[in-house]
């Protein structure tokens, strides 16, 4: 992309996967020039960036040094990051350059679920009882203390990775193994690595909200579908542009209090709740845009560009949160029934019903998909629906297995 120097320059810390994140660069690059900092040379990002630096962006010192070099040659407006494993080093770079954003300490408190729980307890934000453990024996003791059912989860991960329900004492060992064995690039490994938590029964939602100049504005409420029990794989999301939770006083107060306790004041965050019989229970706060195309669903449903709101706040610019319309958008992720090796994934656009917006393969020939606990987020395709109501969008997604054809074979059993 040619740069005329007129657009403000953002340092883009990592790009993540093209299938799930290209929509962010496509929209943000219309207003901002993007300079990419990551370990690999530019590839799919080429149409959207004006420059790049090859650097280990997981290392705060190396990233800060590289950011200073760019800032010495160009005026930099902000640091932009949406990758779960990179938000902490990005915060270090922003602070070193005196640019807008949250402190590294705030981001660390969001990423460390034990630190989040401690901050929310002090602020009296409703949440599940949680005990950190470092061994199976401690997990058993914690589960008995809390009372079954419980949920075991990795302390530093997100997206449901390694999260497993234990209905009774006989399930604790397998749940602990799943939680302690899950990992993600750039995520720290804690000594106390697993949390044993009270099971909060009820529907699960996520909220992408923008924080700027003392204000909190919820932009997207996504109602989550999960599957592959006793794991919590996210199999889909529904977004209603007229969802009453967008203006719900209890939700707004929980968001405000939680982020104040974590000292998160600038940017878009992704916060997850359970709606229990006793009210909202906050599950986690992620210091980034939501994944699973949720910001894109939000834009389809309301016309509010959530990715641009995140970029604007990174540049110190007040985001545009004006709702243009109110529709319903939903996404379904397709999982195999067993561990497979893919031969082909074919999208049949001629089979789209009226309310299907798009469908995309998420894995190609030769890819091996394994179900939990052998693998996570093992999706071979996604289908998005856009309609006048959630019920219509949900009905359209029933055709997803016919729209996407999977040709595969059983995967070889992995070595112990």
mmCIF file of C-alpha atoms in Angstrom:
data_model
loop_
_atom_site.group_PDB
_atom_site.id
_atom_site.type_symbol
_atom_site.label_atom_id
_atom_site.label_comp_id
_atom_site.label_asym_id
_atom_site.label_seq_id
_atom_site.Cartn_x
_atom_site.Cartn_y
_atom_site.Cartn_z
ATOM 1 C CA UNK A 1 0.000 0.000 0.000
ATOM 2 C CA UNK A 2 1.332 3.425 -0.947
ATOM 3 C CA UNK A 3 1.442 5.980 1.859
ATOM 4 C CA UNK A 4 1.070 9.666 1.150
ATOM 5 C CA UNK A 5 1.882 10.612 4.737
ATOM 6 C CA UNK A 6 -1.573 12.120 5.279
ATOM 7 C CA UNK A 7 -3.120 9.261 7.216
ATOM 8 C CA UNK A 8 -2.125 8.976 10.907
ATOM 9 C CA UNK A 9 0.310 6.111 11.487
ATOM 10 C CA UNK A 10 -0.499 3.235 13.845
ATOM 11 C CA UNK A 11 2.006 0.598 14.892
ATOM 12 C CA UNK A 12 0.252 -2.726 14.314
ATOM 13 C CA UNK A 13 1.576 -5.335 16.761
ATOM 14 C CA UNK A 14 1.028 -8.655 15.020
ATOM 15 C CA UNK A 15 -1.659 -9.488 12.486
ATOM 16 C CA UNK A 16 -2.870 -12.932 13.606
ATOM 17 C CA UNK A 17 -4.678 -15.246 11.165
ATOM 18 C CA UNK A 18 -5.985 -13.934 7.862
ATOM 19 C CA UNK A 19 -9.230 -15.903 7.967
ATOM 20 C CA UNK A 20 -10.325 -14.432 11.274
ATOM 21 C CA UNK A 21 -8.712 -10.980 11.302
ATOM 22 C CA UNK A 22 -8.444 -9.619 7.764
ATOM 23 C CA UNK A 23 -11.700 -7.695 8.196
ATOM 24 C CA UNK A 24 -9.952 -5.555 10.829
ATOM 25 C CA UNK A 25 -7.103 -4.473 8.563
ATOM 26 C CA UNK A 26 -9.455 -3.974 5.638
ATOM 27 C CA UNK A 27 -11.470 -1.356 7.538
ATOM 28 C CA UNK A 28 -8.786 0.249 9.704
ATOM 29 C CA UNK A 29 -6.424 0.817 6.759
ATOM 30 C CA UNK A 30 -8.990 3.118 5.146
ATOM 31 C CA UNK A 31 -8.366 5.694 7.898
ATOM 32 C CA UNK A 32 -4.923 4.847 9.274
ATOM 33 C CA UNK A 33 -1.552 3.938 7.838
ATOM 34 C CA UNK A 34 -0.397 0.700 9.458
ATOM 35 C CA UNK A 35 3.211 -0.270 10.216
ATOM 36 C CA UNK A 36 3.394 -3.981 11.053
ATOM 37 C CA UNK A 37 5.780 -5.317 13.699
ATOM 38 C CA UNK A 38 6.034 -9.113 13.838
ATOM 39 C CA UNK A 39 8.630 -11.921 13.555
ATOM 40 C CA UNK A 40 7.715 -12.830 9.960
ATOM 41 C CA UNK A 41 7.896 -10.719 6.803
ATOM 42 C CA UNK A 42 4.698 -9.239 5.410
ATOM 43 C CA UNK A 43 2.490 -11.785 3.632
ATOM 44 C CA UNK A 44 -1.309 -11.507 3.398
ATOM 45 C CA UNK A 45 -1.146 -8.126 5.168
ATOM 46 C CA UNK A 46 0.644 -6.477 2.212
ATOM 47 C CA UNK A 47 -2.401 -4.613 0.774
ATOM 48 C CA UNK A 48 -3.087 -3.002 4.141
ATOM 49 C CA UNK A 49 0.297 -1.902 5.514
ATOM 50 C CA UNK A 50 2.701 0.874 4.536
ATOM 51 C CA UNK A 51 5.776 -0.590 6.200
ATOM 52 C CA UNK A 52 6.987 -3.353 8.475
ATOM 53 C CA UNK A 53 9.693 -4.332 10.935
ATOM 54 C CA UNK A 54 10.720 -7.928 11.569
ATOM 55 C CA UNK A 55 11.019 -8.260 15.341
ATOM 56 C CA UNK A 56 10.154 -10.641 18.155
ATOM 57 C CA UNK A 57 6.961 -8.883 19.190
ATOM 58 C CA UNK A 58 6.530 -11.099 22.247
ATOM 59 C CA UNK A 59 9.611 -9.458 23.810
ATOM 60 C CA UNK A 60 8.634 -6.077 25.319
ATOM 61 C CA UNK A 61 12.187 -4.723 25.155
ATOM 62 C CA UNK A 62 12.802 -5.776 21.560
ATOM 63 C CA UNK A 63 9.385 -4.512 20.501
ATOM 64 C CA UNK A 64 9.874 -1.176 22.244
ATOM 65 C CA UNK A 65 13.276 -0.696 20.586
ATOM 66 C CA UNK A 66 11.763 -1.426 17.166
ATOM 67 C CA UNK A 67 8.857 0.913 17.854
ATOM 68 C CA UNK A 68 11.269 3.693 18.812
ATOM 69 C CA UNK A 69 13.071 3.264 15.487
ATOM 70 C CA UNK A 70 9.835 3.710 13.550
ATOM 71 C CA UNK A 71 8.871 6.694 15.709
ATOM 72 C CA UNK A 72 12.254 8.303 15.033
ATOM 73 C CA UNK A 73 11.528 8.304 11.304
ATOM 74 C CA UNK A 74 7.748 8.883 11.297
ATOM 75 C CA UNK A 75 5.177 10.539 13.507
ATOM 76 C CA UNK A 76 3.299 7.735 15.248
ATOM 77 C CA UNK A 77 -0.275 8.274 16.459
ATOM 78 C CA UNK A 78 -0.760 5.075 18.423
ATOM 79 C CA UNK A 79 -0.122 1.386 19.037
ATOM 80 C CA UNK A 80 -2.813 -0.992 17.773
ATOM 81 C CA UNK A 81 -3.045 -4.635 18.879
ATOM 82 C CA UNK A 82 -5.830 -7.217 18.924
ATOM 83 C CA UNK A 83 -3.811 -10.424 19.447
ATOM 84 C CA UNK A 84 -4.321 -12.082 22.851
ATOM 85 C CA UNK A 85 -0.668 -13.073 23.137
ATOM 86 C CA UNK A 86 0.695 -9.616 22.246
ATOM 87 C CA UNK A 87 -1.413 -7.075 24.144
ATOM 88 C CA UNK A 88 1.074 -6.878 27.028
ATOM 89 C CA UNK A 89 4.218 -6.094 24.973
ATOM 90 C CA UNK A 90 2.086 -3.676 22.924
ATOM 91 C CA UNK A 91 1.182 -1.836 26.119
ATOM 92 C CA UNK A 92 4.869 -1.579 27.027
ATOM 93 C CA UNK A 93 5.623 -0.056 23.616
ATOM 94 C CA UNK A 94 2.773 2.452 23.884
ATOM 95 C CA UNK A 95 3.900 3.586 27.319
ATOM 96 C CA UNK A 96 7.521 3.919 26.213
ATOM 97 C CA UNK A 97 6.457 6.163 23.314
ATOM 98 C CA UNK A 98 4.008 8.176 25.438
ATOM 99 C CA UNK A 99 1.056 7.097 23.289
ATOM 100 C CA UNK A 100 -2.579 6.507 24.317
ATOM 101 C CA UNK A 101 -3.510 3.256 25.997
ATOM 102 C CA UNK A 102 -3.655 1.319 29.217
ATOM 103 C CA UNK A 103 -0.677 0.551 31.410
ATOM 104 C CA UNK A 104 1.073 -2.816 31.054
ATOM 105 C CA UNK A 105 0.033 -3.525 34.641
ATOM 106 C CA UNK A 106 -3.627 -3.095 33.682
ATOM 107 C CA UNK A 107 -3.285 -5.400 30.687
ATOM 108 C CA UNK A 108 -1.504 -8.028 32.780
ATOM 109 C CA UNK A 109 -4.316 -7.894 35.331
ATOM 110 C CA UNK A 110 -6.827 -8.571 32.544
ATOM 111 C CA UNK A 111 -4.807 -11.417 31.050
ATOM 112 C CA UNK A 112 -4.107 -13.111 34.398
ATOM 113 C CA UNK A 113 -7.490 -14.534 35.451
ATOM 114 C CA UNK A 114 -6.370 -14.865 39.075
ATOM 115 C CA UNK A 115 -5.429 -11.164 39.166
ATOM 116 C CA UNK A 116 -8.755 -10.325 37.527
ATOM 117 C CA UNK A 117 -10.631 -12.269 40.184
ATOM 118 C CA UNK A 118 -8.747 -10.471 42.979
ATOM 119 C CA UNK A 119 -9.459 -7.030 41.504
ATOM 120 C CA UNK A 120 -13.136 -7.804 40.968
ATOM 121 C CA UNK A 121 -13.500 -9.145 44.487
ATOM 122 C CA UNK A 122 -12.136 -5.890 45.883
ATOM 123 C CA UNK A 123 -14.576 -3.960 43.673
ATOM 124 C CA UNK A 124 -17.435 -6.293 44.688
ATOM 125 C CA UNK A 125 -18.277 -7.204 41.111
ATOM 126 C CA UNK A 126 -20.378 -10.428 41.104
ATOM 127 C CA UNK A 127 -18.319 -13.388 39.909
ATOM 128 C CA UNK A 128 -17.893 -17.131 40.546
ATOM 129 C CA UNK A 129 -15.905 -18.350 43.537
ATOM 130 C CA UNK A 130 -12.395 -19.121 42.261
ATOM 131 C CA UNK A 131 -9.367 -20.912 43.754
ATOM 132 C CA UNK A 132 -5.948 -21.108 42.088
ATOM 133 C CA UNK A 133 -4.167 -24.466 42.252
ATOM 134 C CA UNK A 134 -0.783 -25.841 41.242
ATOM 135 C CA UNK A 135 -1.423 -29.598 41.428
ATOM 136 C CA UNK A 136 -4.088 -32.240 41.009
ATOM 137 C CA UNK A 137 -4.239 -32.727 44.769
ATOM 138 C CA UNK A 138 -4.908 -29.016 45.283
ATOM 139 C CA UNK A 139 -7.532 -29.120 42.531
ATOM 140 C CA UNK A 140 -9.370 -31.940 44.295
ATOM 141 C CA UNK A 141 -9.324 -30.028 47.584
ATOM 142 C CA UNK A 142 -10.534 -26.815 45.920
ATOM 143 C CA UNK A 143 -13.355 -28.617 44.121
ATOM 144 C CA UNK A 144 -14.584 -30.198 47.354
ATOM 145 C CA UNK A 145 -14.453 -26.821 49.082
ATOM 146 C CA UNK A 146 -16.442 -25.043 46.350
ATOM 147 C CA UNK A 147 -18.874 -27.891 45.749
ATOM 148 C CA UNK A 148 -19.701 -29.697 42.522
ATOM 149 C CA UNK A 149 -20.143 -29.022 39.696
ATOM 150 C CA UNK A 150 -17.015 -26.939 39.174
ATOM 151 C CA UNK A 151 -15.129 -25.640 36.158
ATOM 152 C CA UNK A 152 -11.372 -25.955 35.729
ATOM 153 C CA UNK A 153 -9.657 -23.475 33.407
ATOM 154 C CA UNK A 154 -6.162 -22.298 32.483
ATOM 155 C CA UNK A 155 -5.190 -19.133 34.323
ATOM 156 C CA UNK A 156 -3.956 -17.215 31.290
ATOM 157 C CA UNK A 157 -5.902 -18.436 28.257
ATOM 158 C CA UNK A 158 -9.114 -17.348 26.533
ATOM 159 C CA UNK A 159 -11.582 -18.619 23.934
ATOM 160 C CA UNK A 160 -12.579 -21.648 25.993
ATOM 161 C CA UNK A 161 -9.208 -23.371 25.489
ATOM 162 C CA UNK A 162 -8.625 -26.006 28.148
ATOM 163 C CA UNK A 163 -11.827 -25.153 30.033
ATOM 164 C CA UNK A 164 -13.662 -28.228 31.318
ATOM 165 C CA UNK A 165 -16.552 -28.937 33.660
ATOM 166 C CA UNK A 166 -16.238 -31.496 36.462
ATOM 167 C CA UNK A 167 -19.604 -32.784 37.630
ATOM 168 C CA UNK A 168 -18.124 -34.889 40.414
ATOM 169 C CA UNK A 169 -14.844 -36.036 42.039
ATOM 170 C CA UNK A 170 -14.306 -38.632 39.308
ATOM 171 C CA UNK A 171 -14.030 -35.837 36.680
ATOM 172 C CA UNK A 172 -11.431 -33.667 38.414
ATOM 173 C CA UNK A 173 -8.333 -35.470 37.160
ATOM 174 C CA UNK A 174 -9.258 -35.325 33.470
ATOM 175 C CA UNK A 175 -10.395 -31.699 33.835
ATOM 176 C CA UNK A 176 -7.142 -30.746 35.555
ATOM 177 C CA UNK A 177 -5.082 -32.430 32.835
ATOM 178 C CA UNK A 178 -6.981 -30.544 30.142
ATOM 179 C CA UNK A 179 -6.629 -27.173 31.896
ATOM 180 C CA UNK A 180 -2.960 -27.581 32.803
ATOM 181 C CA UNK A 181 -2.005 -28.936 29.369
ATOM 182 C CA UNK A 182 -3.494 -26.179 27.186
ATOM 183 C CA UNK A 183 -1.202 -23.445 25.854
ATOM 184 C CA UNK A 184 -1.092 -20.560 23.380
ATOM 185 C CA UNK A 185 1.880 -18.650 21.868
ATOM 186 C CA UNK A 186 2.835 -15.582 23.889
ATOM 187 C CA UNK A 187 0.787 -16.567 26.939
ATOM 188 C CA UNK A 188 2.818 -16.818 30.157
ATOM 189 C CA UNK A 189 2.936 -20.053 32.144
ATOM 190 C CA UNK A 190 2.094 -19.471 35.794
ATOM 191 C CA UNK A 191 3.270 -21.510 38.769
ATOM 192 C CA UNK A 192 -0.331 -21.558 39.961
ATOM 193 C CA UNK A 193 -1.576 -22.377 36.470
ATOM 194 C CA UNK A 194 -5.148 -23.615 36.928
ATOM 195 C CA UNK A 195 -8.258 -22.062 38.428
ATOM 196 C CA UNK A 196 -11.002 -24.168 39.993
ATOM 197 C CA UNK A 197 -14.241 -22.191 39.890
ATOM 198 C CA UNK A 198 -17.858 -22.396 40.899
ATOM 199 C CA UNK A 199 -20.036 -23.397 37.946
ATOM 200 C CA UNK A 200 -22.193 -20.430 36.967
ATOM 201 C CA UNK A 201 -25.262 -21.940 35.337
ATOM 202 C CA UNK A 202 -27.058 -19.957 32.662
ATOM 203 C CA UNK A 203 -26.623 -18.472 29.171
ATOM 204 C CA UNK A 204 -23.207 -17.010 28.349
ATOM 205 C CA UNK A 205 -22.733 -13.652 26.665
ATOM 206 C CA UNK A 206 -19.812 -11.493 25.637
ATOM 207 C CA UNK A 207 -19.708 -7.713 25.450
ATOM 208 C CA UNK A 208 -17.355 -5.733 23.241
ATOM 209 C CA UNK A 209 -17.349 -2.247 24.784
ATOM 210 C CA UNK A 210 -15.314 0.865 24.030
ATOM 211 C CA UNK A 211 -13.738 2.960 26.788
ATOM 212 C CA UNK A 212 -12.637 6.513 26.104
ATOM 213 C CA UNK A 213 -12.355 9.728 28.116
ATOM 214 C CA UNK A 214 -14.167 8.283 31.123
ATOM 215 C CA UNK A 215 -17.040 6.810 29.113
ATOM 216 C CA UNK A 216 -18.056 3.172 28.596
ATOM 217 C CA UNK A 217 -20.221 2.302 25.582
ATOM 218 C CA UNK A 218 -21.260 -1.331 24.918
ATOM 219 C CA UNK A 219 -21.098 -1.923 21.165
ATOM 220 C CA UNK A 220 -21.846 -5.628 20.748
ATOM 221 C CA UNK A 221 -23.632 -8.162 22.927
ATOM 222 C CA UNK A 222 -23.022 -11.655 21.559
ATOM 223 C CA UNK A 223 -24.987 -14.591 22.908
ATOM 224 C CA UNK A 224 -22.716 -17.601 22.796
ATOM 225 C CA UNK A 225 -23.404 -21.200 21.824
ATOM 226 C CA UNK A 226 -21.098 -23.865 23.238
ATOM 227 C CA UNK A 227 -20.671 -27.539 22.504
ATOM 228 C CA UNK A 228 -18.490 -30.632 22.884
ATOM 229 C CA UNK A 229 -19.399 -31.012 26.570
ATOM 230 C CA UNK A 230 -17.851 -31.327 29.127
ATOM 231 C CA UNK A 231 -15.648 -28.815 27.302
ATOM 232 C CA UNK A 232 -16.804 -25.324 26.389
ATOM 233 C CA UNK A 233 -15.958 -25.017 22.710
ATOM 234 C CA UNK A 234 -17.546 -21.913 21.196
ATOM 235 C CA UNK A 235 -19.659 -23.173 18.300
ATOM 236 C CA UNK A 236 -21.455 -19.944 17.415
ATOM 237 C CA UNK A 237 -22.633 -16.473 18.413
ATOM 238 C CA UNK A 238 -25.833 -14.461 17.913
ATOM 239 C CA UNK A 239 -25.827 -10.656 17.857
ATOM 240 C CA UNK A 240 -29.034 -8.634 18.008
ATOM 241 C CA UNK A 241 -28.585 -4.960 17.193
ATOM 242 C CA UNK A 242 -31.584 -4.239 19.432
ATOM 243 C CA UNK A 243 -30.481 -6.452 22.331
ATOM 244 C CA UNK A 244 -31.900 -4.929 25.545
ATOM 245 C CA UNK A 245 -28.657 -5.773 27.361
ATOM 246 C CA UNK A 246 -26.948 -2.957 25.436
ATOM 247 C CA UNK A 247 -28.712 -0.520 27.767
ATOM 248 C CA UNK A 248 -29.167 -2.764 30.820
ATOM 249 C CA UNK A 249 -28.186 -0.883 34.021
ATOM 250 C CA UNK A 250 -26.817 -4.007 35.751
ATOM 251 C CA UNK A 251 -24.588 -4.827 32.803
ATOM 252 C CA UNK A 252 -23.384 -1.228 32.424
ATOM 253 C CA UNK A 253 -22.503 -1.007 36.104
ATOM 254 C CA UNK A 254 -20.658 -4.344 36.044
ATOM 255 C CA UNK A 255 -18.628 -3.202 33.030
ATOM 256 C CA UNK A 256 -17.844 0.156 34.603
ATOM 257 C CA UNK A 257 -16.857 -1.271 37.986
ATOM 258 C CA UNK A 258 -14.796 -4.137 36.564
ATOM 259 C CA UNK A 259 -12.779 -1.982 34.206
ATOM 260 C CA UNK A 260 -12.242 0.685 36.863
ATOM 261 C CA UNK A 261 -10.921 -2.012 39.201
ATOM 262 C CA UNK A 262 -8.536 -3.193 36.477
ATOM 263 C CA UNK A 263 -7.627 0.412 35.498
ATOM 264 C CA UNK A 264 -8.662 -0.261 31.894
ATOM 265 C CA UNK A 265 -9.743 3.108 30.511
ATOM 266 C CA UNK A 266 -8.822 3.308 26.800
ATOM 267 C CA UNK A 267 -9.770 0.919 24.030
ATOM 268 C CA UNK A 268 -12.148 -1.909 23.201
ATOM 269 C CA UNK A 269 -12.366 -4.854 25.580
ATOM 270 C CA UNK A 270 -14.121 -8.215 25.337
ATOM 271 C CA UNK A 271 -15.866 -9.165 28.587
ATOM 272 C CA UNK A 272 -17.695 -12.424 29.199
ATOM 273 C CA UNK A 273 -20.630 -12.976 31.567
ATOM 274 C CA UNK A 274 -23.022 -15.718 32.594
ATOM 275 C CA UNK A 275 -26.657 -14.788 33.132
ATOM 276 C CA UNK A 276 -27.567 -16.827 36.232
ATOM 277 C CA UNK A 277 -30.739 -17.028 38.280
ATOM 278 C CA UNK A 278 -29.011 -14.700 40.748
ATOM 279 C CA UNK A 279 -27.992 -12.132 38.119
ATOM 280 C CA UNK A 280 -24.899 -11.491 36.029
ATOM 281 C CA UNK A 281 -21.627 -13.204 36.922
ATOM 282 C CA UNK A 282 -18.503 -11.819 35.286
ATOM 283 C CA UNK A 283 -16.340 -14.620 33.871
ATOM 284 C CA UNK A 284 -13.359 -12.781 32.347
ATOM 285 C CA UNK A 285 -12.123 -9.509 30.875
ATOM 286 C CA UNK A 286 -9.970 -9.596 27.728
ATOM 287 C CA UNK A 287 -8.008 -6.464 26.847
ATOM 288 C CA UNK A 288 -8.659 -6.704 23.112
ATOM 289 C CA UNK A 289 -11.307 -6.953 20.437
ATOM 290 C CA UNK A 290 -13.441 -10.070 20.586
ATOM 291 C CA UNK A 291 -12.521 -13.029 18.423
ATOM 292 C CA UNK A 292 -14.759 -15.325 16.376
ATOM 293 C CA UNK A 293 -15.693 -12.443 14.035
ATOM 294 C CA UNK A 294 -17.810 -10.881 16.812
ATOM 295 C CA UNK A 295 -16.800 -7.273 15.973
ATOM 296 C CA UNK A 296 -17.758 -7.965 12.349
ATOM 297 C CA UNK A 297 -21.125 -9.367 13.436
ATOM 298 C CA UNK A 298 -21.622 -6.212 15.488
ATOM 299 C CA UNK A 299 -20.967 -4.009 12.481
ATOM 300 C CA UNK A 300 -23.421 -6.028 10.385
ATOM 301 C CA UNK A 301 -26.055 -5.728 13.116
ATOM 302 C CA UNK A 302 -25.727 -2.010 13.964
ATOM 303 C CA UNK A 303 -23.443 -0.319 11.449
ATOM 304 C CA UNK A 304 -20.984 0.564 14.233
ATOM 305 C CA UNK A 305 -17.427 -0.258 13.119
ATOM 306 C CA UNK A 306 -16.029 -1.890 16.272
ATOM 307 C CA UNK A 307 -12.568 -2.450 14.804
ATOM 308 C CA UNK A 308 -12.346 1.220 13.827
ATOM 309 C CA UNK A 309 -13.434 2.195 17.346
ATOM 310 C CA UNK A 310 -10.466 0.233 18.697
ATOM 311 C CA UNK A 311 -8.101 1.914 16.231
ATOM 312 C CA UNK A 312 -9.481 5.368 17.000
ATOM 313 C CA UNK A 313 -8.985 4.981 20.738
ATOM 314 C CA UNK A 314 -5.445 3.723 20.123
ATOM 315 C CA UNK A 315 -4.816 7.019 18.307
ATOM 316 C CA UNK A 316 -6.464 9.086 21.035
ATOM 317 C CA UNK A 317 -9.482 9.874 18.840
ATOM 318 C CA UNK A 318 -13.067 9.731 20.103
ATOM 319 C CA UNK A 319 -14.729 6.723 18.441
ATOM 320 C CA UNK A 320 -17.940 6.917 16.436
ATOM 321 C CA UNK A 321 -20.551 4.819 18.274
ATOM 322 C CA UNK A 322 -23.672 5.976 16.441
ATOM 323 C CA UNK A 323 -26.015 3.105 15.551
ATOM 324 C CA UNK A 324 -27.039 3.173 11.853
ATOM 325 C CA UNK A 325 -29.529 0.286 11.852
ATOM 326 C CA UNK A 326 -30.632 -2.645 13.973
ATOM 327 C CA UNK A 327 -30.469 -6.104 12.417
ATOM 328 C CA UNK A 328 -29.488 -9.561 13.634
ATOM 329 C CA UNK A 329 -26.262 -11.355 12.711
ATOM 330 C CA UNK A 330 -25.169 -14.842 13.699
ATOM 331 C CA UNK A 331 -22.262 -17.154 13.035
ATOM 332 C CA UNK A 332 -22.011 -20.947 13.154
ATOM 333 C CA UNK A 333 -18.697 -22.804 13.289
ATOM 334 C CA UNK A 334 -18.598 -26.297 11.823
ATOM 335 C CA UNK A 335 -16.682 -28.991 13.710
ATOM 336 C CA UNK A 336 -15.996 -32.568 12.634
ATOM 337 C CA UNK A 337 -17.558 -35.470 14.523
ATOM 338 C CA UNK A 338 -14.153 -37.045 15.157
ATOM 339 C CA UNK A 339 -10.451 -36.330 14.689
ATOM 340 C CA UNK A 340 -9.906 -35.947 10.942
ATOM 341 C CA UNK A 341 -7.436 -35.131 8.193
ATOM 342 C CA UNK A 342 -9.009 -32.881 5.572
ATOM 343 C CA UNK A 343 -8.991 -33.671 1.865
ATOM 344 C CA UNK A 344 -11.201 -30.727 0.833
ATOM 345 C CA UNK A 345 -13.669 -28.173 2.175
ATOM 346 C CA UNK A 346 -16.061 -26.862 -0.470
ATOM 347 C CA UNK A 347 -18.424 -23.911 -0.037
ATOM 348 C CA UNK A 348 -21.515 -24.129 -2.263
ATOM 349 C CA UNK A 349 -22.673 -20.543 -2.708
ATOM 350 C CA UNK A 350 -25.515 -21.716 -4.946
ATOM 351 C CA UNK A 351 -27.054 -23.346 -1.866
ATOM 352 C CA UNK A 352 -27.255 -20.133 0.188
ATOM 353 C CA UNK A 353 -30.749 -19.403 1.516
ATOM 354 C CA UNK A 354 -31.902 -15.780 1.514
ATOM 355 C CA UNK A 355 -30.490 -14.809 4.935
ATOM 356 C CA UNK A 356 -27.040 -16.403 4.642
ATOM 357 C CA UNK A 357 -24.509 -13.598 4.304
ATOM 358 C CA UNK A 358 -21.294 -15.567 3.698
ATOM 359 C CA UNK A 359 -19.520 -18.869 4.243
ATOM 360 C CA UNK A 360 -15.806 -19.626 4.391
ATOM 361 C CA UNK A 361 -13.544 -22.630 4.762
ATOM 362 C CA UNK A 362 -11.346 -22.388 7.851
ATOM 363 C CA UNK A 363 -9.019 -25.302 7.118
ATOM 364 C CA UNK A 364 -7.527 -26.688 3.926
ATOM 365 C CA UNK A 365 -6.296 -29.973 2.466
ATOM 366 C CA UNK A 366 -3.888 -31.799 4.745
ATOM 367 C CA UNK A 367 -5.012 -30.048 7.919
ATOM 368 C CA UNK A 368 -5.507 -32.337 10.910
ATOM 369 C CA UNK A 369 -8.348 -31.342 13.246
ATOM 370 C CA UNK A 370 -8.508 -32.922 16.685
ATOM 371 C CA UNK A 371 -11.323 -32.530 19.181
ATOM 372 C CA UNK A 372 -10.769 -31.635 22.864
ATOM 373 C CA UNK A 373 -8.708 -32.441 24.817
ATOM 374 C CA UNK A 374 -6.388 -33.441 21.941
ATOM 375 C CA UNK A 375 -6.998 -30.103 20.179
ATOM 376 C CA UNK A 376 -9.091 -26.959 20.446
ATOM 377 C CA UNK A 377 -10.978 -24.638 18.086
ATOM 378 C CA UNK A 378 -10.845 -27.362 15.423
ATOM 379 C CA UNK A 379 -13.237 -25.797 12.925
ATOM 380 C CA UNK A 380 -13.365 -26.562 9.246
ATOM 381 C CA UNK A 381 -15.782 -23.789 8.197
ATOM 382 C CA UNK A 382 -17.972 -20.904 9.314
ATOM 383 C CA UNK A 383 -21.292 -19.577 8.049
ATOM 384 C CA UNK A 384 -22.644 -16.073 8.786
ATOM 385 C CA UNK A 385 -26.310 -15.091 8.581
ATOM 386 C CA UNK A 386 -27.776 -11.570 8.487
ATOM 387 C CA UNK A 387 -31.513 -11.071 8.934
ATOM 388 C CA UNK A 388 -34.184 -8.855 10.442
ATOM 389 C CA UNK A 389 -34.447 -11.016 13.578
ATOM 390 C CA UNK A 390 -32.339 -13.464 15.560
ATOM 391 C CA UNK A 391 -34.906 -16.184 14.877
ATOM 392 C CA UNK A 392 -34.518 -15.695 11.109
ATOM 393 C CA UNK A 393 -30.726 -15.684 11.332
ATOM 394 C CA UNK A 394 -30.779 -18.818 13.478
ATOM 395 C CA UNK A 395 -33.067 -20.568 10.988
ATOM 396 C CA UNK A 396 -30.766 -19.668 8.092
ATOM 397 C CA UNK A 397 -27.795 -21.260 9.844
ATOM 398 C CA UNK A 398 -29.573 -24.617 9.983
ATOM 399 C CA UNK A 399 -28.526 -24.989 6.345
ATOM 400 C CA UNK A 400 -24.808 -24.701 7.217
ATOM 401 C CA UNK A 401 -23.995 -28.433 6.856
ATOM 402 C CA UNK A 402 -25.528 -28.417 3.363
ATOM 403 C CA UNK A 403 -23.739 -25.215 2.326
ATOM 404 C CA UNK A 404 -20.285 -26.509 3.289
ATOM 405 C CA UNK A 405 -19.165 -29.929 2.073
ATOM 406 C CA UNK A 406 -16.421 -31.696 4.033
ATOM 407 C CA UNK A 407 -14.285 -34.415 2.450
ATOM 408 C CA UNK A 408 -12.034 -36.021 5.062
ATOM 409 C CA UNK A 409 -10.619 -39.198 6.538
ATOM 410 C CA UNK A 410 -10.081 -40.249 10.176
ATOM 411 C CA UNK A 411 -6.834 -38.862 11.560
ATOM 412 C CA UNK A 412 -4.104 -41.110 12.810
ATOM 413 C CA UNK A 413 -4.119 -41.646 16.546
ATOM 414 C CA UNK A 414 -1.421 -39.396 18.082
ATOM 415 C CA UNK A 415 1.441 -41.006 19.969
ATOM 416 C CA UNK A 416 1.016 -40.952 23.772
#
